[in-house]
Structure formats: structure tokens, C-alpha cells
Amino acid sequence: MSKIASNLQIDSARLWDTIHETAKFGATPKGGVRRLTLGPEDKQVRDWFREACETAGLEVHVDALGSMFGLRRGRDMTKPPVGLGSHLDTQPTGGKYDGVLGTLAALEVVRTLNDAGIETETPLCICNWTNEEGSRFAPATMASAAYAGEYTTDNILARKDATGVTVGEALDGIGYRGSEAVGARKFGAFVELHIEQGPLLEAEHKTIGVVDRGQGIIWYDGKITGFESHAGTTPMPLRRDALAALSEIVLAVERIAKAHGPNAVGTVGEAVIAAPSRNVIPGEIAFTTDIRSPNSETLEAIDRELREAMAGIAARRRVEIGFEAIWRKPPTIFNPKLVDAVENSTKALGYSHRRITSGAGHDACNLATVVPAAMIFVPCKDGVSHNELEDATQADCTAGANVLMHTVLALAGVAS
Ligand code: GLV
Ligand code: MN
Ligand code: MN
């Protein structure tokens, strides 16, 4: 690599300003961001991203699921590009960094290479994947999963949000149903920078997490059917209370995940009483469950034990419990050569680091099934994410973007 390229640093202030500039799209009063997939704020940030890519000289392409790709030409256009990026959608009460850092750091890498006049050997492609979060439309990371061939495009287009709007309708609503076939754009490698979203790096005072694994995930849709009746007149032994059953389910999820700890987690994150009323015993409740572990056998054991626990609760409380797995993501093992490439650039830049398992799902986990992929983590304050309080330092974001740039340069090569 040329001396210029090996000493190159991204523009920290520009990256920081860019992160805060986009945080206005969907800004919440508590300092977070609410930018639900394919909603009006997602359109605003997409339009902004498209313009920023074009200004940086990138050719922007959009696929049939709305994922955005900004192509920077390389010396050898017969080679597939190195992909880098993440997502710009957020949780309903999300923060400023989850996904945003990786996408805007990818843009910053391109801007830095442009300023330094560096041409890479292979092209680069910066990505904004549609619906990483999975909170408006399930499952999470659906567009990169379709890219990797796990679902057909039509299957994803037909998924509905809670109000019955399909992904296809939502894409048309904001004008982001692109013409490129999903999966048609091939990468030679893919690298994603992200905040850790957990407490390990901060606790150990490490700047960079070299991610070598990702947890497996199962998502469930659950439904409890009991019987609505009068809160004043129905004797306790005669009740078929769906909410009392849910309470037992929540505690069972917690107990079973803890019993498989420390490398297992389980959460009931949503529960909706169909017709809530203070003086009606709840008769119908929809709920969701999320379980994760880096180990497939542990995940399967939790699945089995949860089903047994639910059968017991249903029988004892005389309610029906439907519990359907709607998403199964096996654990990810990132490509060892790419993981080494991340570690080598981290060492060359002199940042403290450790190997780490991703607790969250990421688009890179889907990409890893079809192309060598890797991830870079930086610390976030108190390990908090999926919260408006999510925070990270400018120094750590800058370090992560530098590792991203030097990993990408090592993979793409610098044209002489
Ligand atoms: C994505 O944010 C996930 O890990 O659920
Ligand atoms: Mn994310
Ligand atoms: Mn997230």
C-alpha cells in the first residue's frame, strides 16, 4: 500500500457532523430517533443519503426491496466490489448510532478516499439495507436475508405491518421499489461497522471489537386465548385469564434463558390485550418472544423447554396458547480471513481490541452466508442500545471508521 494510503485517517469532524445531521430525520424529544422502516422519515434519510452518495461521485442503485447501493468505481471493474455499510432505519424509540454509524462511516470512507485521490483496485459499494430492525415488518434484516437467498423477493414484499400495509405498498408509498433484482449485485467481501449494543468493550476499556461470531436467534408470534368475563362476578377458580397466563409465560422465558446462561437470552418484548378494559378479565392476548444464543444446541433446548412450559401453563389455566416460530437465524461464524483482516488493521492503527460475539442480529450475518463477511464493533455508553439514550463517543466512532477504511483498503487493494 502507498505511504499516503497507509497513513490515511478519516475526517472525524465530518463523520460526527454527518451522524448528527441525519439524526434530525425522525428526531424524538428525548434525543433519540424514530425512523420506522419505509415510513416518511425513512424516505427523508434515504433521499439525503442518495444525494450525499451522488455528490461523492457514486452511482446509486436501488433493488426491488429498496436496499440502496452506492458504487465507487475501481481500476478493475471486472472484479466484484467490496461492500461496506449497514442500515438507516431505527427502532420506534431508537438511538442515533445503531446502523447509522456503519452506513455513514462507509460514506465517510468514500469521501476520504476521494479527498486523497485514492483509487482502489476493485470497486467499492456502500450499502443501506432495508428493514434491519424488524419492528415495523418482521423479520429483522429481511432485505439482506432475501439478498442472500433465504427468502424470495415476493415473500418479503407481501409481509404486512400491524396495520395491514405490505412491504410492497410501503416501498411504493415512498418511491423506493427499485428496479435491480434482489441479490443480483455481487460482492467480493462485505464489512459492517456497528456500535456493540452491549457492555463488554466499555467495561474492558477496549476501543475495537473484532467480531468473530453472531448469536443465533428465534422469533415467535404467540397468541393466548382465554375467556373474557366480568371482573366483579367471576369467581377466581372459574377464570380463564389470558393475562395471568402471559405473566407465567414471561417468567418461564426468563427462567429458561437464565438456566442456559450466561450465553443465552430470552425476551417477551410485545404484548397486546385485544380489548382491554379495567373490569373485563383479559380473553385474548398477542405477544412476541425473542430468544438468542451463539450455540445452536442451546437455542434448540430453549425452544423445546419453552414449548413444554407453555403446554403446562395452557393445561393448568385452561387457555389455548399458539406459539409459532416466525424467524430462525442460525449462529453466524464470520470468515476467519476477514476477521484477521479487521484485527490486522486494528493492530496497525494501534487501537486496543478484543474478539467479540455479536449479541444483535446484523445484515452482515446474512451476507456471511454468501460472501466472506466481517464486522467491527465500537463501544456504546453503558452498553445501552434500542433506546433513545443510546450514545457513543466521537473518538470511538472515528476509530471504528478508520478500521473500516483500512480493512476495506486491504481487501480492495490500492491501484498503483
Ligand atoms: C436487530 O436490531 C436485532 O438484533 O434484533
Ligand atoms: Mn443495527
Ligand atoms: Mn437495532
Tab-separated table of N, CA, C and O and ligand atoms in Angstrom, residues 87 98-99 132-133 194 362, ligand 2:
chain	number	residue	atom	x	y	z
A	87	HIS	N	-27.466	0.045	8.098
A	87	HIS	CA	-28.864	0.426	7.855
A	87	HIS	C	-29.168	1.791	8.453
A	87	HIS	O	-28.488	2.232	9.385
A	98	ASP	N	-27.188	3.146	16.095
A	98	ASP	CA	-27.458	1.783	15.641
A	98	ASP	C	-27.723	1.802	14.135
A	98	ASP	O	-28.743	2.347	13.698
A	99	GLY	N	-26.813	1.230	13.351
A	99	GLY	CA	-26.959	1.183	11.893
A	99	GLY	C	-26.432	2.424	11.206
A	99	GLY	O	-25.742	2.359	10.193
A	132	GLU	N	-33.537	-3.382	8.642
A	132	GLU	CA	-32.695	-4.184	9.532
A	132	GLU	C	-33.418	-4.453	10.836
A	132	GLU	O	-33.285	-5.504	11.441
A	133	GLU	N	-34.218	-3.457	11.299
A	133	GLU	CA	-34.708	-3.515	12.679
A	133	GLU	C	-35.816	-4.538	12.914
A	133	GLU	O	-35.907	-5.112	13.988
A	194	HIS	N	-20.400	-1.234	13.455
A	194	HIS	CA	-21.611	-1.059	14.261
A	194	HIS	C	-21.206	-0.751	15.693
A	194	HIS	O	-20.112	-1.128	16.110
A	362	HIS	N	-27.472	-8.778	12.533
A	362	HIS	CA	-26.980	-7.730	11.629
A	362	HIS	C	-27.095	-8.214	10.193
A	362	HIS	O	-27.050	-9.424	9.936
B	2	MN	MN	-28.306	-2.308	13.802
